[in-house]
Short mmCIF file of C-alpha atoms and ligand atoms in Angstrom, two decimals:
data_model
loop_
_atom_site.label_atom_id
_atom_site.label_comp_id
_atom_site.label_asym_id
_atom_site.label_seq_id
_atom_site.Cartn_x
_atom_site.Cartn_y
_atom_site.Cartn_z
CA MET A 23 2.38 -9.40 -29.43
CA VAL A 24 3.60 -6.92 -26.81
CA SER A 25 5.08 -3.57 -27.94
CA PHE A 26 7.35 -1.44 -25.81
CA HIS A 27 7.30 2.36 -26.11
CA TYR A 28 10.25 4.28 -24.73
CA LYS A 29 9.40 7.64 -23.16
CA GLU A 30 11.21 10.21 -21.03
CA LEU A 31 9.26 11.60 -18.10
CA LYS A 32 9.56 15.25 -17.10
CA THR A 33 8.85 14.69 -13.42
CA ILE A 34 7.88 11.91 -11.06
CA SER A 35 5.46 12.21 -8.15
CA LYS A 36 4.45 15.59 -6.74
CA ASN A 37 5.30 16.81 -3.26
CA THR A 38 2.39 16.48 -0.90
CA LYS A 39 1.94 18.33 2.36
CA LEU A 40 0.59 15.25 4.11
CA ILE A 41 1.84 11.69 3.82
CA ASP A 42 -0.25 9.00 2.09
CA THR A 43 -1.38 7.26 5.26
CA TYR A 44 -2.45 4.12 3.40
CA PHE A 45 0.88 3.38 1.77
CA ILE A 46 2.94 5.42 4.29
CA SER A 47 4.95 7.25 1.62
CA ARG A 48 5.36 10.73 0.15
CA VAL A 49 7.14 9.76 -3.04
CA SER A 50 6.02 7.14 -5.55
CA VAL A 51 7.66 5.91 -8.72
CA SER A 52 6.73 3.50 -11.52
CA PRO A 53 9.30 2.72 -14.22
CA TYR A 54 6.63 1.26 -16.52
CA ARG A 55 3.13 2.20 -17.51
CA SER A 56 0.47 -0.46 -18.25
CA CYS A 57 1.10 -4.11 -17.53
CA VAL A 58 1.58 -7.39 -19.35
CA HIS A 59 0.27 -9.36 -16.37
CA ASP A 60 -3.15 -8.70 -17.87
CA CYS A 61 -5.17 -9.15 -14.69
CA LYS A 62 -8.73 -9.26 -15.93
CA TYR A 63 -10.03 -6.96 -13.20
CA CYS A 64 -7.20 -4.39 -13.40
CA ASP A 65 -8.38 -0.88 -12.74
CA GLY A 66 -5.41 0.39 -14.78
CA ARG A 67 -7.24 -0.10 -18.05
CA ALA A 68 -10.12 2.21 -17.00
CA GLU A 69 -10.65 5.30 -19.19
CA LYS A 70 -9.71 7.65 -16.35
CA TYR A 71 -6.02 6.71 -16.81
CA TYR A 72 -5.97 7.70 -20.51
CA ILE A 73 -4.05 4.61 -21.59
CA GLU A 74 -2.92 4.75 -25.21
CA GLY A 75 -3.22 1.50 -27.16
CA SER A 76 -3.88 -1.79 -25.44
CA PHE A 77 -3.33 -1.88 -21.67
CA GLU A 78 -1.70 -5.30 -21.62
CA LYS A 79 0.14 -5.07 -24.97
CA ASP A 80 1.47 -1.50 -25.16
CA ILE A 81 3.92 -1.00 -22.35
CA VAL A 82 5.56 2.36 -21.76
CA VAL A 83 9.14 2.13 -20.53
CA ARG A 84 10.22 5.21 -18.63
CA ARG A 85 13.97 4.91 -18.82
CA ASN A 86 14.79 8.12 -16.97
CA THR A 87 12.82 7.29 -13.79
CA PRO A 88 15.93 6.23 -11.80
CA ASP A 89 17.64 9.57 -12.59
CA LEU A 90 14.53 11.59 -11.81
CA LEU A 91 14.08 9.79 -8.52
CA ASP A 92 17.75 10.25 -7.67
CA GLU A 93 17.45 14.00 -8.18
CA LYS A 94 14.29 14.14 -6.13
CA LEU A 95 15.75 12.19 -3.23
CA LYS A 96 18.97 14.20 -3.30
CA LYS A 97 16.99 17.40 -2.86
CA SER A 98 14.66 15.90 -0.28
CA ARG A 99 15.41 16.92 3.29
CA GLU A 100 13.21 14.20 4.74
CA LYS A 101 13.64 10.49 5.30
CA GLY A 102 10.89 7.98 4.59
CA PHE A 103 9.50 5.43 2.17
CA VAL A 104 9.49 5.49 -1.62
CA MET A 105 6.52 3.60 -3.03
CA LEU A 106 7.76 1.51 -5.96
CA GLY A 107 5.03 0.28 -8.32
CA SER A 108 1.38 1.19 -8.58
CA GLY A 109 -2.06 -0.23 -9.15
CA THR A 110 -1.64 0.33 -12.89
CA SER A 111 1.75 -1.24 -13.60
CA ASP A 112 3.89 -3.92 -11.98
CA PRO A 113 7.55 -2.97 -11.46
CA TYR A 114 8.61 -6.63 -11.98
CA GLN A 115 6.72 -7.43 -15.20
CA PHE A 116 8.99 -9.39 -17.52
CA ILE A 117 10.53 -6.40 -19.39
CA GLU A 118 12.21 -5.57 -16.08
CA LEU A 119 14.48 -8.61 -16.46
CA LYS A 120 15.95 -6.88 -19.52
CA GLU A 121 15.67 -3.18 -18.62
CA LYS A 122 16.55 -3.46 -14.90
CA LEU A 123 14.95 -0.07 -14.17
CA THR A 124 13.38 -1.27 -10.93
CA ARG A 125 16.75 -2.57 -9.80
CA GLU A 126 18.35 0.76 -10.68
CA ILE A 127 15.64 2.61 -8.76
CA LEU A 128 16.35 0.45 -5.71
CA LYS A 129 20.04 1.31 -6.01
CA ARG A 130 19.22 5.02 -6.03
CA ILE A 131 16.93 4.59 -3.02
CA LYS A 132 19.77 2.87 -1.20
CA LYS A 133 22.29 5.51 -2.26
CA ASN A 134 20.05 8.24 -0.82
CA LYS A 135 19.40 6.21 2.36
CA HIS A 136 15.64 6.05 1.92
CA SER A 137 13.32 3.13 2.64
CA VAL A 138 11.13 1.35 0.13
CA ILE A 139 7.73 -0.24 -0.13
CA ILE A 140 7.22 -2.37 -3.24
CA MET A 141 3.90 -3.46 -4.74
CA THR A 142 4.05 -6.50 -7.02
CA LYS A 143 2.51 -9.77 -8.20
CA SER A 144 5.83 -11.16 -9.36
CA ALA A 145 8.32 -13.48 -7.72
CA ASN A 146 11.00 -11.67 -9.79
CA VAL A 147 11.36 -9.39 -6.80
CA LEU A 148 13.67 -12.06 -5.35
CA ARG A 149 16.34 -11.03 -7.87
CA ASP A 150 16.79 -7.80 -5.84
CA ILE A 151 16.94 -9.33 -2.40
CA ASP A 152 20.58 -8.23 -2.05
CA ILE A 153 19.60 -4.54 -2.29
CA LEU A 154 16.52 -5.00 -0.11
CA ARG A 155 18.71 -6.48 2.61
CA LYS A 156 21.05 -3.51 2.38
CA ILE A 157 18.14 -1.06 2.62
CA ASN A 158 16.96 -3.00 5.66
CA SER A 159 20.33 -2.49 7.35
CA TYR A 160 19.71 1.27 7.78
CA GLY A 161 15.94 1.65 7.07
CA LYS A 162 13.13 -0.60 5.98
CA ALA A 163 12.24 -2.59 2.89
CA ILE A 164 8.66 -3.83 2.69
CA VAL A 165 7.32 -6.00 -0.12
CA MET A 166 3.56 -6.01 -0.66
CA PHE A 167 2.38 -8.98 -2.69
CA SER A 168 -0.99 -8.79 -4.31
CA LEU A 169 -2.81 -12.08 -3.67
CA THR A 170 -6.33 -13.16 -2.67
CA TYR A 171 -6.38 -16.94 -3.03
CA SER A 172 -4.28 -20.06 -2.81
CA ASP A 173 -5.82 -21.73 -5.88
CA ASP A 174 -3.81 -21.44 -9.11
CA VAL A 175 -6.85 -22.25 -11.28
CA ILE A 176 -8.33 -18.88 -10.32
CA ARG A 177 -4.96 -17.25 -11.02
CA LYS A 178 -4.89 -18.65 -14.55
CA ASP A 179 -8.36 -17.25 -15.25
CA PHE A 180 -7.82 -13.80 -13.80
CA GLU A 181 -4.07 -13.09 -13.60
CA PRO A 182 -2.73 -15.15 -16.53
CA TYR A 183 0.79 -13.68 -16.71
CA ALA A 184 1.42 -12.87 -13.05
CA SER A 185 3.57 -15.31 -11.03
CA PRO A 186 1.79 -18.56 -10.10
CA VAL A 187 0.52 -18.71 -6.52
CA ALA A 188 3.19 -21.22 -5.43
CA LYS A 189 5.94 -18.91 -6.68
CA ARG A 190 4.48 -15.92 -4.87
CA LEU A 191 4.17 -17.94 -1.65
CA ASN A 192 7.75 -19.13 -2.01
CA ALA A 193 8.92 -15.56 -2.59
CA ILE A 194 7.14 -14.50 0.62
CA LYS A 195 8.91 -17.30 2.49
CA VAL A 196 12.34 -16.37 1.13
CA LEU A 197 11.85 -12.65 1.81
CA LYS A 198 10.76 -13.33 5.38
CA GLU A 199 13.73 -15.64 5.92
CA ASN A 200 15.91 -12.74 4.82
CA GLY A 201 14.35 -10.37 7.32
CA ILE A 202 12.30 -8.43 4.77
CA ALA A 203 8.83 -7.39 5.93
CA VAL A 204 6.04 -8.73 3.72
CA GLY A 205 2.46 -7.59 3.51
CA ILE A 206 -0.40 -8.78 1.35
CA LEU A 207 -2.59 -6.54 -0.75
CA ALA A 208 -5.56 -8.89 -0.64
CA MET A 209 -7.53 -7.23 -3.35
CA PRO A 210 -9.68 -7.69 -5.15
CA PHE A 211 -11.68 -10.51 -3.63
CA LEU A 212 -13.87 -11.71 -6.48
CA PRO A 213 -17.54 -12.06 -5.53
CA PHE A 214 -18.82 -15.68 -5.48
CA ILE A 215 -15.40 -16.97 -6.63
CA ASN A 216 -12.88 -16.57 -3.82
CA ASP A 217 -14.78 -14.70 -1.13
CA SER A 218 -16.37 -17.41 1.03
CA TYR A 219 -15.53 -17.52 4.73
CA GLU A 220 -13.80 -20.88 4.34
CA GLN A 221 -11.72 -19.76 1.35
CA ILE A 222 -10.56 -16.58 3.07
CA LYS A 223 -9.84 -18.47 6.29
CA SER A 224 -7.74 -21.12 4.59
CA PHE A 225 -5.84 -18.52 2.53
CA THR A 226 -5.18 -16.47 5.68
CA GLY A 227 -3.99 -19.59 7.52
CA ILE A 228 -1.34 -20.16 4.84
CA LEU A 229 -0.18 -16.55 5.09
CA LYS A 230 -0.10 -16.73 8.87
CA LYS A 231 2.28 -19.68 8.68
CA LEU A 232 4.50 -17.59 6.42
CA LYS A 233 4.43 -14.87 9.09
CA VAL A 234 3.22 -12.05 6.86
CA ASP A 235 3.21 -8.71 8.65
CA PHE A 236 -0.16 -7.41 7.46
CA ILE A 237 -3.02 -8.05 5.04
CA ILE A 238 -4.81 -5.11 3.45
CA PRO A 239 -8.10 -6.37 1.97
CA GLY A 240 -10.35 -4.88 -0.69
CA ALA A 241 -13.44 -5.71 -2.73
CA LEU A 242 -13.58 -5.81 -6.51
CA THR A 243 -14.50 -2.54 -8.18
CA LEU A 244 -15.61 -2.40 -11.81
CA ARG A 245 -15.61 1.08 -13.27
CA PRO A 246 -18.21 1.45 -16.01
CA GLY A 247 -16.48 1.24 -19.40
CA ILE A 248 -13.52 -0.81 -20.61
CA GLN A 249 -12.55 -2.21 -17.20
CA LYS A 250 -16.02 -3.59 -16.49
CA GLU A 251 -16.61 -4.89 -20.03
CA TYR A 252 -13.23 -6.64 -20.14
CA PHE A 253 -13.84 -8.35 -16.81
CA MET A 254 -17.46 -9.27 -17.50
CA ASP A 255 -16.45 -10.97 -20.76
CA VAL A 256 -14.32 -13.37 -18.69
CA ILE A 257 -17.16 -14.05 -16.27
CA GLU A 258 -19.57 -14.68 -19.11
CA GLU A 259 -17.17 -17.08 -20.80
CA LYS A 260 -15.71 -18.93 -17.82
CA TYR A 261 -18.22 -18.46 -15.00
CA PRO A 262 -21.57 -18.17 -16.83
CA LEU A 263 -23.58 -19.39 -13.83
CA ILE A 264 -22.73 -16.28 -11.80
CA PHE A 265 -22.88 -13.76 -14.65
CA GLU A 266 -26.31 -12.49 -13.69
CA ARG A 267 -25.37 -12.17 -10.02
CA TYR A 268 -22.45 -9.96 -11.08
CA GLN A 269 -24.72 -7.82 -13.22
CA GLU A 270 -27.01 -7.37 -10.26
CA LEU A 271 -24.18 -6.60 -7.83
CA TYR A 272 -22.57 -4.00 -10.10
CA ASN A 273 -25.71 -2.45 -11.59
CA LYS A 274 -25.33 0.88 -9.85
CA LYS A 275 -22.94 2.28 -12.48
CA LEU A 276 -21.02 4.27 -9.86
CA SER A 277 -17.92 5.96 -11.29
CA SER A 278 -15.88 4.26 -8.53
CA GLY A 279 -17.17 0.89 -9.78
CA ALA A 280 -18.05 -0.16 -6.21
CA PRO A 281 -20.45 -3.08 -5.73
CA LYS A 282 -23.59 -2.75 -3.63
CA SER A 283 -22.80 -1.74 -0.10
CA TRP A 284 -24.37 -4.84 1.54
CA TYR A 285 -21.76 -6.96 -0.26
CA VAL A 286 -18.82 -4.84 0.92
CA ASP A 287 -20.18 -4.86 4.49
CA GLU A 288 -20.53 -8.64 4.50
CA LEU A 289 -17.10 -9.20 2.95
CA MET A 290 -15.36 -6.85 5.37
CA GLU A 291 -17.11 -8.41 8.34
CA LYS A 292 -15.83 -11.86 7.34
CA ILE A 293 -12.31 -10.63 6.70
CA HIS A 294 -12.23 -8.63 9.87
CA ASP A 295 -13.31 -11.62 11.92
CA ILE A 296 -10.71 -13.91 10.32
CA LEU A 297 -7.84 -11.44 10.61
CA GLN A 298 -8.66 -10.82 14.26
CA LYS A 299 -8.60 -14.58 14.90
CA TYR A 300 -5.23 -14.90 13.20
CA LYS A 301 -3.98 -11.67 14.78
CA ILE A 302 -2.93 -10.10 11.50
CA PRO A 303 -3.35 -6.31 11.14
CA MET A 304 -5.36 -4.81 8.24
CA TYR A 305 -3.04 -1.81 7.92
CA ILE A 306 0.72 -1.44 7.72
CA PRO A 307 1.54 -1.86 11.41
CA HIS A 308 3.22 0.76 13.54
CA TYR A 309 6.44 -1.22 14.07
CA LEU A 310 7.14 -1.10 10.32
CA TYR A 311 7.15 2.68 10.05
CA LYS A 312 8.13 3.86 13.53
CA GLY A 313 11.58 5.44 13.30
CA VAL A 314 11.52 5.19 9.50
CA VAL A 315 9.28 8.17 8.72
CA PRO A 316 9.61 11.50 10.55
CA VAL A 317 7.77 11.67 13.86
CA TYR A 318 5.23 14.17 12.48
CA ASP A 319 4.31 11.70 9.70
CA GLU A 320 4.24 8.82 12.18
CA ILE A 321 1.53 10.72 14.09
CA SER A 322 -0.49 11.34 10.89
CA ILE A 323 -0.36 7.68 9.90
CA LEU A 324 -1.11 6.39 13.38
CA LEU A 325 -4.14 8.63 13.90
CA ALA A 326 -5.52 7.70 10.45
CA HIS A 327 -5.05 3.98 11.10
CA MET A 328 -6.59 4.23 14.57
CA GLU A 329 -9.61 5.95 13.10
CA MET A 330 -10.12 3.06 10.65
CA ILE A 331 -9.40 0.35 13.24
CA TYR A 332 -11.76 1.86 15.81
CA SER A 333 -14.57 2.46 13.33
CA SER A 334 -14.33 -1.16 12.14
CA HIS A 335 -14.88 -2.19 15.78
CA GLY A 336 -17.96 0.05 16.01
CA ILE A 337 -16.20 2.47 18.41
CA ASP A 338 -17.23 6.14 18.31
CA ILE A 339 -14.43 7.96 16.46
CA SER A 340 -15.86 11.49 16.36
CA ARG A 341 -13.34 12.93 18.85
CA LEU A 342 -10.44 11.11 17.28
CA LYS A 343 -11.50 12.36 13.86
CA ARG A 344 -11.64 15.93 15.09
CA GLY A 345 -8.22 15.61 16.75
CA ARG A 346 -6.72 14.19 13.57
CA LYS A 347 -8.19 17.01 11.48
CA GLN A 348 -6.76 19.59 13.87
CA TYR A 349 -3.36 17.92 13.82
CA ASN A 350 -3.26 17.66 10.02
CA GLU A 351 -4.17 21.34 9.61
CA TYR A 352 -1.39 22.26 11.99
CA LEU A 353 1.10 19.96 10.24
CA SER A 354 0.18 21.36 6.81
CA SER A 355 0.89 24.89 7.99
CA GLN A 356 4.18 23.81 9.61
CA ARG A 357 5.22 22.06 6.41
CA SER A 358 4.46 25.14 4.29
CA TYR A 359 6.87 27.06 6.51
CA TYR A 360 9.39 24.22 6.30
CA ASN A 361 9.14 24.10 2.50
CA LYS A 362 9.89 27.82 2.23
CA LYS A 363 12.86 27.70 4.62
CA ARG A 364 15.34 25.58 2.70
CA SER A 365 17.91 25.78 5.51
CA LEU A 366 15.56 24.03 7.96
CA ARG A 367 16.16 20.34 8.56
CA TYR A 368 13.26 17.93 9.04
CA THR A 369 14.66 16.99 12.44
CA GLU A 370 14.00 20.58 13.56
CA LEU A 371 10.36 20.22 12.56
CA GLU A 372 10.28 16.90 14.41
CA SER A 373 11.78 18.45 17.56
CA ARG A 374 9.29 21.30 17.48
CA ILE A 375 6.36 18.88 17.39
CA VAL A 376 7.80 16.51 20.00
CA SER A 377 8.48 19.45 22.38
CA SER A 378 4.96 20.79 21.98
CA ILE A 379 3.61 17.36 22.93
CA GLU A 380 6.04 17.04 25.83
CA ASN A 381 5.39 20.48 27.31
CA GLY A 382 1.63 20.27 26.77
CA GLN A 383 1.39 23.10 24.23
CA MET A 384 -0.09 20.69 21.69
CA ILE A 385 -3.38 21.08 23.58
CA ASN A 386 -3.73 24.43 21.77
CA ILE A 387 -3.77 22.47 18.52
CA ILE A 388 -5.54 19.23 19.46
CA ASP A 389 -8.12 20.02 22.14
CA ASN A 390 -8.24 16.46 23.43
CA ASN A 391 -6.22 15.43 26.48
CA LYS A 392 -6.58 11.73 25.78
CA ILE A 393 -4.95 12.07 22.37
CA ILE A 394 -2.14 14.24 23.75
CA GLU A 395 -1.43 11.71 26.52
CA PHE A 396 -1.42 8.94 23.91
CA LEU A 397 0.98 10.87 21.67
CA LYS A 398 3.24 11.50 24.66
CA GLU A 399 3.68 7.77 25.13
CA ILE A 400 4.28 7.24 21.43
CA VAL A 401 6.68 10.04 20.56
CA VAL A 402 8.22 11.10 23.87
CA GLU A 403 8.46 7.69 25.57
CA ASN A 404 9.00 5.96 22.21
CA LYS A 405 6.36 3.27 22.66
CA GLU A 406 4.62 1.27 20.00
CA TYR A 407 0.92 0.85 19.28
CA ASP A 408 -0.46 -2.65 18.78
CA TYR A 409 -3.14 -2.62 16.05
CA ILE A 410 -4.60 -6.00 16.96
CA ASN A 411 -5.10 -5.49 20.69
CA LYS A 412 -5.58 -1.73 20.37
CA ARG A 413 -3.13 -0.93 23.10
CA ILE A 414 0.29 0.52 23.63
CA ILE A 415 3.20 -1.88 23.84
CA ILE A 416 5.73 -0.88 26.44
CA GLU A 417 8.84 -1.31 24.34
CA ASN A 418 9.30 -0.49 20.70
CA ARG A 419 10.58 -3.67 19.09
CA LYS A 420 13.32 -3.73 16.53
CA VAL A 421 12.36 -5.71 13.43
S1 SF4 B 29 -0.20 -6.82 -11.86
FE1 SF4 B 29 -1.28 -5.05 -11.08
S2 SF4 B 29 -0.96 -3.50 -12.61
FE2 SF4 B 29 -0.48 -5.43 -13.58
S3 SF4 B 29 -2.34 -6.06 -14.59
FE3 SF4 B 29 -2.30 -7.01 -12.56
S4 SF4 B 29 -3.43 -5.60 -11.24
FE4 SF4 B 29 -2.89 -4.48 -13.11
#
């Protein structure tokens, strides 16, 4: 029996000096805490999140999140993405059909002319396609579905109350037909269950046909404590033949819950190879955030993604890493100044950074001519970077 606990939040997410380059947002909001989807591997039930009661049966409903977000966005002087949802609660779990808090949040995002990136395992997101289309008319709406297989038997064992695979695939199709960008959070791949080369290849082939914009993969982590015990009980009961292999793979008791590194290396190598063949990026691609986030954040995200892309290809990233560090230090100091000067608009901060790239003064910040020349093409000549072919595309496409 699921219980709902109604709570008022005092604040939502904190202001950060630098953007979250993984999920390309500065603001995040979750109208619920904990999750009835009851994914057996969910990190949300780990002790570090201080969940009261049962993770899948005691759901906190934060009724004032739309108002808090509205206030925050009204005061914000910057454009960009709001991250809706989290790794510890799904914004479209079934209580949403009654409470409509996620829908209300989307309305406030639209009212304040921001963009949105949604993380979900539920096809209920289709209910809000009308608002997503409106957000897309001035900014960008991105839906990230969490999915790692095309087999509903696995879903029933590990994600019993999330939408069936066929429903999620249909939702992807409908969203794409409506011009909404869709990415896949392909995590966690479950060792020895859905992580073979053939399984990942066939799953990726299905997603390619649906024209997903990106796939962000990840391995299963099992933090010592409730999360690991809960998950291992399922393996012991339903997959007893691989129980010992799991114990061996996760015997390091790392607080992150990471498996042995050889496994992660092998998994990532397979995924990398498959995604390259299908030409699907492993990070949110440049064309989805260019023009949506301020130019100074676009640079932060792009340099971070390039670092990860290049290192996964075995390319030396030491100079890029240094340049990114120098840029981020500079941006942090500029943003401190911007935060103090309430009369300053973000476009003025953008212009300052674009001019310093254009007139070459950025070399005093990033002592690397190659990076400056690259940034000139991106922000002055408004070109786009192609994550798959690792090259600049002449024209920035409109999606
Ligand atoms: S949908 Fe997400 S938050 Fe909910 S139980 Fe599954 S993994 Fe956790």
